[in-house]
Coordinates of C-alpha atoms in Angstrom, one line a residue:
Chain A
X1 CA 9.2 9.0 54.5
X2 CA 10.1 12.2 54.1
X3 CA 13.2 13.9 52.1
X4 CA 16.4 13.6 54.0
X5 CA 18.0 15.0 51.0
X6 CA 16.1 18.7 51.6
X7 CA 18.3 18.6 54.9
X8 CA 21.7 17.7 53.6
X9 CA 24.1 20.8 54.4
X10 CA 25.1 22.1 50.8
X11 CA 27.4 25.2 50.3
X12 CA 24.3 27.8 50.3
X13 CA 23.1 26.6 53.4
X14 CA 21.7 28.4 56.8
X15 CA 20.8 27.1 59.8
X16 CA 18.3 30.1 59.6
X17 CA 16.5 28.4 56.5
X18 CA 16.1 24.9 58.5
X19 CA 13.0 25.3 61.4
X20 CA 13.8 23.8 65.0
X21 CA 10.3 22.8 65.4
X22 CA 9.7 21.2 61.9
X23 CA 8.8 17.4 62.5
X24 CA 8.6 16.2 58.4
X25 CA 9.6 12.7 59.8
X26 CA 6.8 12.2 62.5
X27 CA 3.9 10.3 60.8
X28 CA 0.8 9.0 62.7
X29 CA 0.3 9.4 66.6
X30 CA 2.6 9.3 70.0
X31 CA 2.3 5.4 69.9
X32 CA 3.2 4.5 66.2
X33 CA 6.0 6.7 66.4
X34 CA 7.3 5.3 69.2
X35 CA 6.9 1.8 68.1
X36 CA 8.9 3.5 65.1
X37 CA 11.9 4.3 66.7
X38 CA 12.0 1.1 68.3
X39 CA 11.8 -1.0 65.3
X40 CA 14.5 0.9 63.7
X41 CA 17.0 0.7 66.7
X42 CA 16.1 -3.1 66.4
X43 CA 17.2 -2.6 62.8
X44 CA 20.0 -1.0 63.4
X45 CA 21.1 -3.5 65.9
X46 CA 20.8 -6.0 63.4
X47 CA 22.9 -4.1 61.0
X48 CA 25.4 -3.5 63.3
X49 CA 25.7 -6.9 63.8
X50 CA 26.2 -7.7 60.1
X51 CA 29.0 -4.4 60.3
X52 CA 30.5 -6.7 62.7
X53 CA 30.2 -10.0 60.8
X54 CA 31.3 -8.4 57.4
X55 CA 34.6 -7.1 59.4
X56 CA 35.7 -4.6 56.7
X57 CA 34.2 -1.2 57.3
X58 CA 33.3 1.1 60.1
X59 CA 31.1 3.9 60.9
X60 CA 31.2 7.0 62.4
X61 CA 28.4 9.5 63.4
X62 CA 29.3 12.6 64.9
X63 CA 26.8 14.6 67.1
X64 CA 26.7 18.2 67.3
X65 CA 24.8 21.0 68.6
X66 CA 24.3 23.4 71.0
X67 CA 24.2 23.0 75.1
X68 CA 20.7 20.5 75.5
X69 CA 20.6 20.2 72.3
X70 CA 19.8 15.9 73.0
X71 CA 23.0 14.7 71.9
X72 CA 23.2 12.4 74.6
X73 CA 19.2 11.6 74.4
X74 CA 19.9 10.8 70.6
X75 CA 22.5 8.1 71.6
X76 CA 20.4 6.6 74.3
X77 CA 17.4 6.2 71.8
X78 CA 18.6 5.2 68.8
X79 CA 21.2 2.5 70.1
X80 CA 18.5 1.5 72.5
X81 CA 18.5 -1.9 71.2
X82 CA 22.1 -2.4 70.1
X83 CA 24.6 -4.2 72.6
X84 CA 26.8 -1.6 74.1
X85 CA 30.1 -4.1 72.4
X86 CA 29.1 -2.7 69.1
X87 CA 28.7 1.0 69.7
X88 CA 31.3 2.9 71.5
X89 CA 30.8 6.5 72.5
X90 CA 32.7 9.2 72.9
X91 CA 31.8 12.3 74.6
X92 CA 34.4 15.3 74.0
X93 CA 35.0 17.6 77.0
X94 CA 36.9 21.1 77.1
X95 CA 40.9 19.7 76.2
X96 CA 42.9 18.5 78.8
X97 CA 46.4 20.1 79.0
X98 CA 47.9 16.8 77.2
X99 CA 45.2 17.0 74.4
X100 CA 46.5 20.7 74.1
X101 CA 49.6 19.8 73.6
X102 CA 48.9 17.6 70.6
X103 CA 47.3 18.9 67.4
X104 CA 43.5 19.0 68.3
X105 CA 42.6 16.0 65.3
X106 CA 44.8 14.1 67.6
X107 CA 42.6 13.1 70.7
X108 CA 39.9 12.0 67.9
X109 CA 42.0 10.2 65.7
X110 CA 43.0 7.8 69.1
X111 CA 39.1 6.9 69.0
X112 CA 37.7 6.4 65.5
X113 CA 35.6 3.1 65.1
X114 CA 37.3 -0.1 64.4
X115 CA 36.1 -2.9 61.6
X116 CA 32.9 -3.8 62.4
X117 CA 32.0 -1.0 65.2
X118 CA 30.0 2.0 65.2
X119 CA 31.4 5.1 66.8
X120 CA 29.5 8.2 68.4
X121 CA 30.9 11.4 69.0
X122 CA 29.1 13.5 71.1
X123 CA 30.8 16.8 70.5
X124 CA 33.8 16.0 68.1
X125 CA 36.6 18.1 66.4
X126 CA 33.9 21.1 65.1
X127 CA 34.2 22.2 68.3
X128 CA 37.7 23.3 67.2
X129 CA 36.7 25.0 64.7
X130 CA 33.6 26.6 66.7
X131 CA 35.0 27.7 70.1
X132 CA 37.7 29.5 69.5
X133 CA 35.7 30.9 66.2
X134 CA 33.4 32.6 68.4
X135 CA 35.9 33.6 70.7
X136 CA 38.5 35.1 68.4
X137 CA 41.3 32.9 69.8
X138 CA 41.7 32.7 65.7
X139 CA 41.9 34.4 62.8
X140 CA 39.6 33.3 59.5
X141 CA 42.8 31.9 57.6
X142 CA 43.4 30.0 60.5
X143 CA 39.7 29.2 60.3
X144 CA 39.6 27.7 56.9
X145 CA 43.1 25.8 57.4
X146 CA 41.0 23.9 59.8
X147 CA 38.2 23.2 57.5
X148 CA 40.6 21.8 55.0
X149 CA 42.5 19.5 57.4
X150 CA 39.2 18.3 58.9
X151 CA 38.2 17.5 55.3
X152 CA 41.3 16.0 54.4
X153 CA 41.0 14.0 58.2
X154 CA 37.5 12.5 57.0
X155 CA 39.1 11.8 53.7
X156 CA 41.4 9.7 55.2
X157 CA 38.6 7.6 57.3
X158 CA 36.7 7.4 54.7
X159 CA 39.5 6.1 51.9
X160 CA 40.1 3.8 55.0
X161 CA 36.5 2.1 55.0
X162 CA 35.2 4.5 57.3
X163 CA 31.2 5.5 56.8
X164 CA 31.0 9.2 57.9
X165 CA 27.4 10.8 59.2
X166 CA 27.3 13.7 60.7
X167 CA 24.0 15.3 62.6
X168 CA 23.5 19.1 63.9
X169 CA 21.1 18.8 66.5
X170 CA 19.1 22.5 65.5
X171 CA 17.3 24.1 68.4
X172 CA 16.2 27.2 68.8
X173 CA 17.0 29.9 71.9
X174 CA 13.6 29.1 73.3
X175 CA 13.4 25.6 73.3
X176 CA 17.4 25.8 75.2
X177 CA 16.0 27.8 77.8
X178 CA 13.5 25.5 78.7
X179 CA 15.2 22.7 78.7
X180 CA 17.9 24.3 80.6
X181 CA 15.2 25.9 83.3
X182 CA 14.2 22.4 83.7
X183 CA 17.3 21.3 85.0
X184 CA 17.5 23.4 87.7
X185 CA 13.9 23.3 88.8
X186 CA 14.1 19.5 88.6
X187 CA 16.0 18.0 91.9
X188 CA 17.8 15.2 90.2
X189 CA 18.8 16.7 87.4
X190 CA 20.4 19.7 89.0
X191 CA 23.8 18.4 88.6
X192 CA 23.7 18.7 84.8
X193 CA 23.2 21.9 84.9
X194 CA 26.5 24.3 84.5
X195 CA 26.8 28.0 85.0
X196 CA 29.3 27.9 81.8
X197 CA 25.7 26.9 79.6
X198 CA 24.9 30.6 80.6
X199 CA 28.0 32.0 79.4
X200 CA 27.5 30.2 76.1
X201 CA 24.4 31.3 75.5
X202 CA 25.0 34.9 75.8
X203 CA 26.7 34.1 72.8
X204 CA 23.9 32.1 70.7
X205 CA 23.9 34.5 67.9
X206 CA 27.6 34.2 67.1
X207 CA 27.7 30.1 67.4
X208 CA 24.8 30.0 64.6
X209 CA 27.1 32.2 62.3
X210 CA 30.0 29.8 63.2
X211 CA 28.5 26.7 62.6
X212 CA 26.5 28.0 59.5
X213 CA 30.1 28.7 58.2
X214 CA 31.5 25.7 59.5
X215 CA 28.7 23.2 58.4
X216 CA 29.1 24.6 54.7
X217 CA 32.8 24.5 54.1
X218 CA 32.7 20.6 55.8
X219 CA 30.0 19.3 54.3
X220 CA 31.6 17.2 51.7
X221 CA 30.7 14.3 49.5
X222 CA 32.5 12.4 51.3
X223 CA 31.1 13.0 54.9
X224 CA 27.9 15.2 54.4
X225 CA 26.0 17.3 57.4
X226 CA 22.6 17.0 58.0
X227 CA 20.6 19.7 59.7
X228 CA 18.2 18.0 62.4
X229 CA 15.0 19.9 63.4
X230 CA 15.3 19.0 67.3
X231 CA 13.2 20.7 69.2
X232 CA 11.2 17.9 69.0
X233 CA 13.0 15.1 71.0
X234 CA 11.0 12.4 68.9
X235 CA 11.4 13.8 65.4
X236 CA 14.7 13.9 66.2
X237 CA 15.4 10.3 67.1
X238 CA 13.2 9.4 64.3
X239 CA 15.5 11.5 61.9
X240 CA 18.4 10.3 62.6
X241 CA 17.6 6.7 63.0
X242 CA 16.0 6.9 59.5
X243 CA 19.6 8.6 58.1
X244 CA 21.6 6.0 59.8
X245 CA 19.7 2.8 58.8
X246 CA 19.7 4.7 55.2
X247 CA 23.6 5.0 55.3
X248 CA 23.5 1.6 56.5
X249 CA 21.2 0.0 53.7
X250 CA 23.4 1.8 51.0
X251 CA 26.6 0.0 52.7
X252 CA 24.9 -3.3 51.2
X253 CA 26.5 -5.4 54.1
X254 CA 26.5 -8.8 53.8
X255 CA 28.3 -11.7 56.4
X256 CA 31.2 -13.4 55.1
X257 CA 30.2 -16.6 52.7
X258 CA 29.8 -20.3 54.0
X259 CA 33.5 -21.7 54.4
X260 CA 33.3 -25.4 52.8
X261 CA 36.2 -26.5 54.6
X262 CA 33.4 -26.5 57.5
X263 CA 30.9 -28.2 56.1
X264 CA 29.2 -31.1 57.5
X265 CA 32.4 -30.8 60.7
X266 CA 31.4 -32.4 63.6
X267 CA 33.2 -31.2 66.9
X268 CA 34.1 -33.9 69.4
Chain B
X1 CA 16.8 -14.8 95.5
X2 CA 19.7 -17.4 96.1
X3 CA 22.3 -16.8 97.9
X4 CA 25.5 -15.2 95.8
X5 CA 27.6 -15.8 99.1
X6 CA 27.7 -19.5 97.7
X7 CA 29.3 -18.5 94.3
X8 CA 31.9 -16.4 96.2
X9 CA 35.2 -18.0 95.5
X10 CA 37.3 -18.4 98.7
X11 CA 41.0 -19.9 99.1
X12 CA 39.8 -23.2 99.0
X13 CA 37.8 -23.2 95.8
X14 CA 37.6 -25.3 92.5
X15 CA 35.4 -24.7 89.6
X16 CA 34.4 -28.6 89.9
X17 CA 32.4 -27.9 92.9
X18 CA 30.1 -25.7 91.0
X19 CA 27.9 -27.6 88.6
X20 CA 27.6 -25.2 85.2
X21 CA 24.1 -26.7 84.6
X22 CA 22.6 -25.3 87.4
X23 CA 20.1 -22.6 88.1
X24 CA 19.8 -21.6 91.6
X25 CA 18.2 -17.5 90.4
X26 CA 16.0 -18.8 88.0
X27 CA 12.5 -18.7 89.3
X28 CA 8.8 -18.8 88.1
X29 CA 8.3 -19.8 84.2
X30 CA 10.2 -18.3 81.4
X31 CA 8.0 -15.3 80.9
X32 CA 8.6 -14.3 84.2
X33 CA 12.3 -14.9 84.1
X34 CA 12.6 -12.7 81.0
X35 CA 10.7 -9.7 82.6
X36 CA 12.7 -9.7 85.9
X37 CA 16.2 -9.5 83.6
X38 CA 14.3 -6.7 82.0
X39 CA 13.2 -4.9 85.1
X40 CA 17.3 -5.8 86.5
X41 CA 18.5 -4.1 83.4
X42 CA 15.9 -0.9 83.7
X43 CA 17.1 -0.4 87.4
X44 CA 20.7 -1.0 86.3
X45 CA 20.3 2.1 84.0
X46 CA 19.0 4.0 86.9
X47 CA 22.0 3.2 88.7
X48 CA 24.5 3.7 86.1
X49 CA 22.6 7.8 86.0
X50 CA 22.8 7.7 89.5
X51 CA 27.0 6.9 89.2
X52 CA 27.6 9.6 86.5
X53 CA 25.2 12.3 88.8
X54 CA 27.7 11.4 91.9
X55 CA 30.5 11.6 90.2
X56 CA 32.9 10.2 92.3
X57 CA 33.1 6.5 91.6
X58 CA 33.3 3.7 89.1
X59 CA 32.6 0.3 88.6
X60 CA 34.5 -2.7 86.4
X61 CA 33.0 -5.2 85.4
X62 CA 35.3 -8.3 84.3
X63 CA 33.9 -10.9 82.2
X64 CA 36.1 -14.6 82.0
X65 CA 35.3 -17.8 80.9
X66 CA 36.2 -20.5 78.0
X67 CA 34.9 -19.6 74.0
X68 CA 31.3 -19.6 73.8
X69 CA 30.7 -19.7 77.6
X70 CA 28.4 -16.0 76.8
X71 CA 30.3 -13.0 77.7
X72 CA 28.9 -11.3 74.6
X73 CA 25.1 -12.2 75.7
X74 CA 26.1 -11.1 79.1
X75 CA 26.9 -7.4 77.8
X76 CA 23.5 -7.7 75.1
X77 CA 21.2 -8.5 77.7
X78 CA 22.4 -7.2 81.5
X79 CA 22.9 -3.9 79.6
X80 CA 20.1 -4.0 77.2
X81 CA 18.7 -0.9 79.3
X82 CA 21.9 1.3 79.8
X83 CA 22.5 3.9 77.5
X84 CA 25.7 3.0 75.3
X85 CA 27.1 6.3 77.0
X86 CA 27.5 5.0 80.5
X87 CA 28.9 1.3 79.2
X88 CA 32.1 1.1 78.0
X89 CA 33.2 -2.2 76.3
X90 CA 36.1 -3.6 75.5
X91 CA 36.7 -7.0 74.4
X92 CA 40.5 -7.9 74.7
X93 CA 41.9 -10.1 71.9
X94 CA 45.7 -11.5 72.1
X95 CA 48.1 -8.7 72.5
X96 CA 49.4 -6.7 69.5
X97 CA 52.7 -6.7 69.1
X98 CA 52.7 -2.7 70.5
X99 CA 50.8 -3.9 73.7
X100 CA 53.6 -7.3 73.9
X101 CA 55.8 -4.7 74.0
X102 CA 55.2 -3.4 77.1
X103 CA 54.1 -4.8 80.6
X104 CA 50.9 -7.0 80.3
X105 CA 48.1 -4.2 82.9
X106 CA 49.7 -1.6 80.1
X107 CA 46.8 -2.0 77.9
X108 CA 44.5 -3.1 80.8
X109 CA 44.8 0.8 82.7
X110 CA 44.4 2.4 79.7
X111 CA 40.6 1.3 79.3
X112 CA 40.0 1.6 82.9
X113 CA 36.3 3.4 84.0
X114 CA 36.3 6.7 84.2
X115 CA 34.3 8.6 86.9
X116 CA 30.6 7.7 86.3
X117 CA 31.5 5.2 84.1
X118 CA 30.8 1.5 83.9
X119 CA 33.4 -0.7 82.1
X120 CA 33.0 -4.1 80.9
X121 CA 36.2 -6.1 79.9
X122 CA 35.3 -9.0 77.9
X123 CA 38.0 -11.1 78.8
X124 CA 41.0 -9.0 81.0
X125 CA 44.0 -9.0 82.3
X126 CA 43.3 -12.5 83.7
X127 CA 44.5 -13.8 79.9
X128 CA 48.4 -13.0 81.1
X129 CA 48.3 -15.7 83.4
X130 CA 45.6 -18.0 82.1
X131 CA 47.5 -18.8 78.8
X132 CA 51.0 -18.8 79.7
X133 CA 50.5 -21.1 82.6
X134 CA 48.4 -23.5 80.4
X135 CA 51.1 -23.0 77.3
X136 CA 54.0 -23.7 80.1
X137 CA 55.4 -19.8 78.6
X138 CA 56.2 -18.8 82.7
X139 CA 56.7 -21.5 85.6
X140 CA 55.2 -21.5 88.9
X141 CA 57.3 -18.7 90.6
X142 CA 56.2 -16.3 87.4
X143 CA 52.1 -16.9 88.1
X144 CA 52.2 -16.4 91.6
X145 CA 54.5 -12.8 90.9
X146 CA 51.5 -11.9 88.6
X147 CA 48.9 -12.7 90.8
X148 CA 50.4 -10.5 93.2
X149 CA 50.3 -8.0 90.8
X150 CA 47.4 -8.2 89.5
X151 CA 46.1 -8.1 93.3
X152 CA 48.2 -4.8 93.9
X153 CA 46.7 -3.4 90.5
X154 CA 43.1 -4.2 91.5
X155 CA 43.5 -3.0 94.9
X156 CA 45.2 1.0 93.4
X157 CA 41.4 0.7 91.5
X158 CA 39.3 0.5 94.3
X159 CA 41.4 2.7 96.5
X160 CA 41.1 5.2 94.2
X161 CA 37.0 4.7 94.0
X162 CA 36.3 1.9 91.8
X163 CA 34.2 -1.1 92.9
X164 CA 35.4 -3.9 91.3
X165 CA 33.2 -7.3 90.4
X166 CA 34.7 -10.1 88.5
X167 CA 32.8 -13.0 86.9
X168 CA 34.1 -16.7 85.7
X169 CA 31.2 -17.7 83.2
X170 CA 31.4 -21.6 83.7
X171 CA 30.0 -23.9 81.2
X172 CA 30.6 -27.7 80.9
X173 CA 32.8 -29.3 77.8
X174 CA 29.4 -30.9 76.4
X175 CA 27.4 -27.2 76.4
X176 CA 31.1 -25.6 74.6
X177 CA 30.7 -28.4 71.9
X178 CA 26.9 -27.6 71.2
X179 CA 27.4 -24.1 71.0
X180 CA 30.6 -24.6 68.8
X181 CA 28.7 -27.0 66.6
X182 CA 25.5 -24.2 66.6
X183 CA 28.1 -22.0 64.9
X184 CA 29.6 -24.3 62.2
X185 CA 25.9 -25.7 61.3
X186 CA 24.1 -22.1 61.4
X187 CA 25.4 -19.7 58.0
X188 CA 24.8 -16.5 59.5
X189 CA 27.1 -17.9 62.4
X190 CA 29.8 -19.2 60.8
X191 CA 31.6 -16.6 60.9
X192 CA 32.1 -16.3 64.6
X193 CA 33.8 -20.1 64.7
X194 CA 37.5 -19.9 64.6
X195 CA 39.9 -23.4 64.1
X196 CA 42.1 -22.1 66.9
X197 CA 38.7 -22.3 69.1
X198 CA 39.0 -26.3 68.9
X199 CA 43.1 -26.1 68.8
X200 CA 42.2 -24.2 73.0
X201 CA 39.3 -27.0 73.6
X202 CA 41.6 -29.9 74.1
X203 CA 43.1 -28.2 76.8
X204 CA 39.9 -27.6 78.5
X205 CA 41.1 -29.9 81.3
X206 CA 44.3 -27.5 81.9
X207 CA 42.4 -24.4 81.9
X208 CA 39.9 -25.6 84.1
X209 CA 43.3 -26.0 86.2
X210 CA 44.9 -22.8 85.1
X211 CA 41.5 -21.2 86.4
X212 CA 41.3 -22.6 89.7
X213 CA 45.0 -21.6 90.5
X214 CA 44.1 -18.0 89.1
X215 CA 40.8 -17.0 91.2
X216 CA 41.6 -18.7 94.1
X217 CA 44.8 -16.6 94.3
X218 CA 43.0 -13.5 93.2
X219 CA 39.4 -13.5 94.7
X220 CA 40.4 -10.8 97.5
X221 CA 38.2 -9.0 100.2
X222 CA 38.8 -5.7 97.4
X223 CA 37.9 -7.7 94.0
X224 CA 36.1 -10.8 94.2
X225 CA 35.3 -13.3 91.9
X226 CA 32.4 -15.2 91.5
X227 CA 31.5 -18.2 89.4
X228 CA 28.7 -18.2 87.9
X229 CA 26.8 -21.1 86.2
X230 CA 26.3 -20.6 82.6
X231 CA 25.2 -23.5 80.9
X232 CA 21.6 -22.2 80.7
X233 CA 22.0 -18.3 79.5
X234 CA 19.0 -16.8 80.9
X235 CA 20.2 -18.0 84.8
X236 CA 23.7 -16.4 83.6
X237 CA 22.4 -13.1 82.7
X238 CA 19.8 -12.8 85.7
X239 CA 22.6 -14.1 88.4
X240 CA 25.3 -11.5 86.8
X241 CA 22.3 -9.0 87.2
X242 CA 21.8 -9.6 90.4
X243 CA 25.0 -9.6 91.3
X244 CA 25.8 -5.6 90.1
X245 CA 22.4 -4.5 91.7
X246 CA 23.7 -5.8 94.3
X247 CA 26.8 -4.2 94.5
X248 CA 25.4 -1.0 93.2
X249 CA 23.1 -1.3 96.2
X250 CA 26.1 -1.5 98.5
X251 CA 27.7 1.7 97.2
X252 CA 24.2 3.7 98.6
X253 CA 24.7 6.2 95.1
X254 CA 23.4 9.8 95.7
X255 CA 22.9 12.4 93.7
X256 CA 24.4 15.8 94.7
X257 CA 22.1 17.8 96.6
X258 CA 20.0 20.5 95.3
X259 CA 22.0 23.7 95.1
X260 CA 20.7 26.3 96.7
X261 CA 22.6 29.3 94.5
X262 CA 20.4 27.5 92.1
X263 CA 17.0 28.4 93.9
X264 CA 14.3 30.2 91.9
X265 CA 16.7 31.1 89.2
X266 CA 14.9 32.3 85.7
X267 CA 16.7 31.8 82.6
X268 CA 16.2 34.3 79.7

């Protein structure tokens, strides 16, 4: 396998240094890879299940990334074996006027995982500190108040028995436009295609700078970023299915001992 | 394919004319059995795209039935092709004391489906006037108010686009005690056997009761309920299956039309 640790976001880092197309985790052809991915979502299911059975910690992987980045495709894949029960997914939209008028941790602390579930968040609070980055709704004090508190937030889930992973899905400006093309030339999947995506990628240059900055000053021991080469929609699964059963493995999980007030019970 | 028709409950019914053991969907050898839940599930996913690209309707799925009788199997495996981002799960466990402290659909509305969303509730609403009759906690005049209710909450769900199904997963006393015995006798189990499960098995014959009175008065033209026999899991899972193609069939999804601003545009 290859290094995951060569893609851990430390306080140097650049998106620019990390290549979209790189596929380090692909090994062998089309097939094996495939029948890769699905023996680690079996895995994975597996060790969900022992999350559940242990019933003391939680984990949380957030997705991030640019418009068709495969945030969604990454969920789809790499849970494909687990039983919806045990994975709960949340996708963050633009906030409604009642998330605006709460502090904007506030809508994600109301969905963290519970003991014994894994959580997804498919957009999450960086785009909080993104948006309105690249908009100039703030200023950069304001900016790095909000790194804090988001490291001070994942603190907290952490302390709290909480497992923190969180992915960038890295594309490049290329690979976005064709997948983007492709939803409007292809009939039935015209309706995910939104003329905002154009807007934001008028602005591609200035959302790399913001999550370069973002992605350094969040990257923590606690809850680390990794950069994930995605143009590739494989590698990518691959990648982040390796992380997570990694993070998983490292959580040494185990189900709750034999209780021997039950032994040898017979039920009438 | 049998009829569901027959599993339909009307004003007359009772769970003792259903026999849990049997089988009436299952057809052909196991192997075949196992691929046709597979290709269910597969098409299921289709649908559940097909929901979120309309995006004007939802569906609820609600999952009853004694401990053990397989609501968690019926998630794993009717959903074992749907993307964990268009199930949502929730299993309901007795109320906390911030959801006792408010009216018993409080906690129920706020995990409704959103649009393009499926929801499963693993046990429901239906709890509120399952246990309280069977603990004697409300008399006669108190259920029947809350049937009515729960009617009159169902029916402000599908008026306001959500296609409700509802499913009483009925096993027998003698399958409950194998698969309550399985879970005492089988370590990596154990930990899913609770004493109170035993304490709510000898009142089996009261709930049985408590059940009859509840679907009969809540099995309505807008949210039926059917019983499904669950003593052998693979007939559960392909009945429940075919059941929400079914319905899902009925609904005649569509995707939204091609747009034809969209026509020839070229991305840069």
């Amino acid at each position: 396998m290859a290094s995951l640790k060569k893609y851990r976001v430390d306080s140097k880092f650049k998106l620019a240094q990390v290549s979209p197309g790189d596929t380090p985790f692909l090994e062998g052809n089309e097939a094996a890879q495939v029948a890769e991915i699905d023996a680690l979502a079996a895995e994975l299911d597996e060790m969900q299940d022992l999350l559940h059975a242990e019933g003391r910690r939680k984990l949380l992987l957030v997705l991030q990334g640019m418009d068709t980045s495969g945030k969604d495709g990454t969920v789809r894949w790499v849970f494909s074996r687990t039983s919806p029960l045990g994975v709960r997914v949340t996708a963050f939209k633009a906030p409604s006027d009642d998330e605006r008028a709460h502090d904007y941790l506030w809508r994600c602390h109301a969905v963290v995982p519970r003991t014994g579930e894994i959580a997804v968040w498919n957009r999450s609070h960086y785009e909080d500190v993104l948006v309105p980055v690249v908009e100039g709704w703030i200023d950069k004090a304001e900016a790095k108040r909000r790194y804090a508190q988001i490291n001070d937030f994942e603190r907290l889930l952490v302390e709290t028995g909480t497992v923190v992973v969180k992915c960038m899905l890295h594309i490049d400006k290329d690979e976005q436009r064709e997948r983007l093309q492709a939803r409007i030339d292809t009939p039935g999947k015209q309706w995910k295609f939104s003329m905002g995506d154009l807007e934001v990628r008028t602005k591609w240059n200035a959302y790399q700078e913001a999550y370069d900055k973002a992605l350094r000053a969040t990257s923590t021991d606690h809850a680390p970023w990794y950069a994930i080469p995605a143009n590739h929609k494989r590698h990518r699964n691959l990648m982040i299915a390796q992380l997570l059963m990694k993070t998983l493995r490292q959580m040494k999980l185990k189900a709750p001992p034999a209780d021997p007030a039950l032994k040898g019970m017979i039920i009438k």
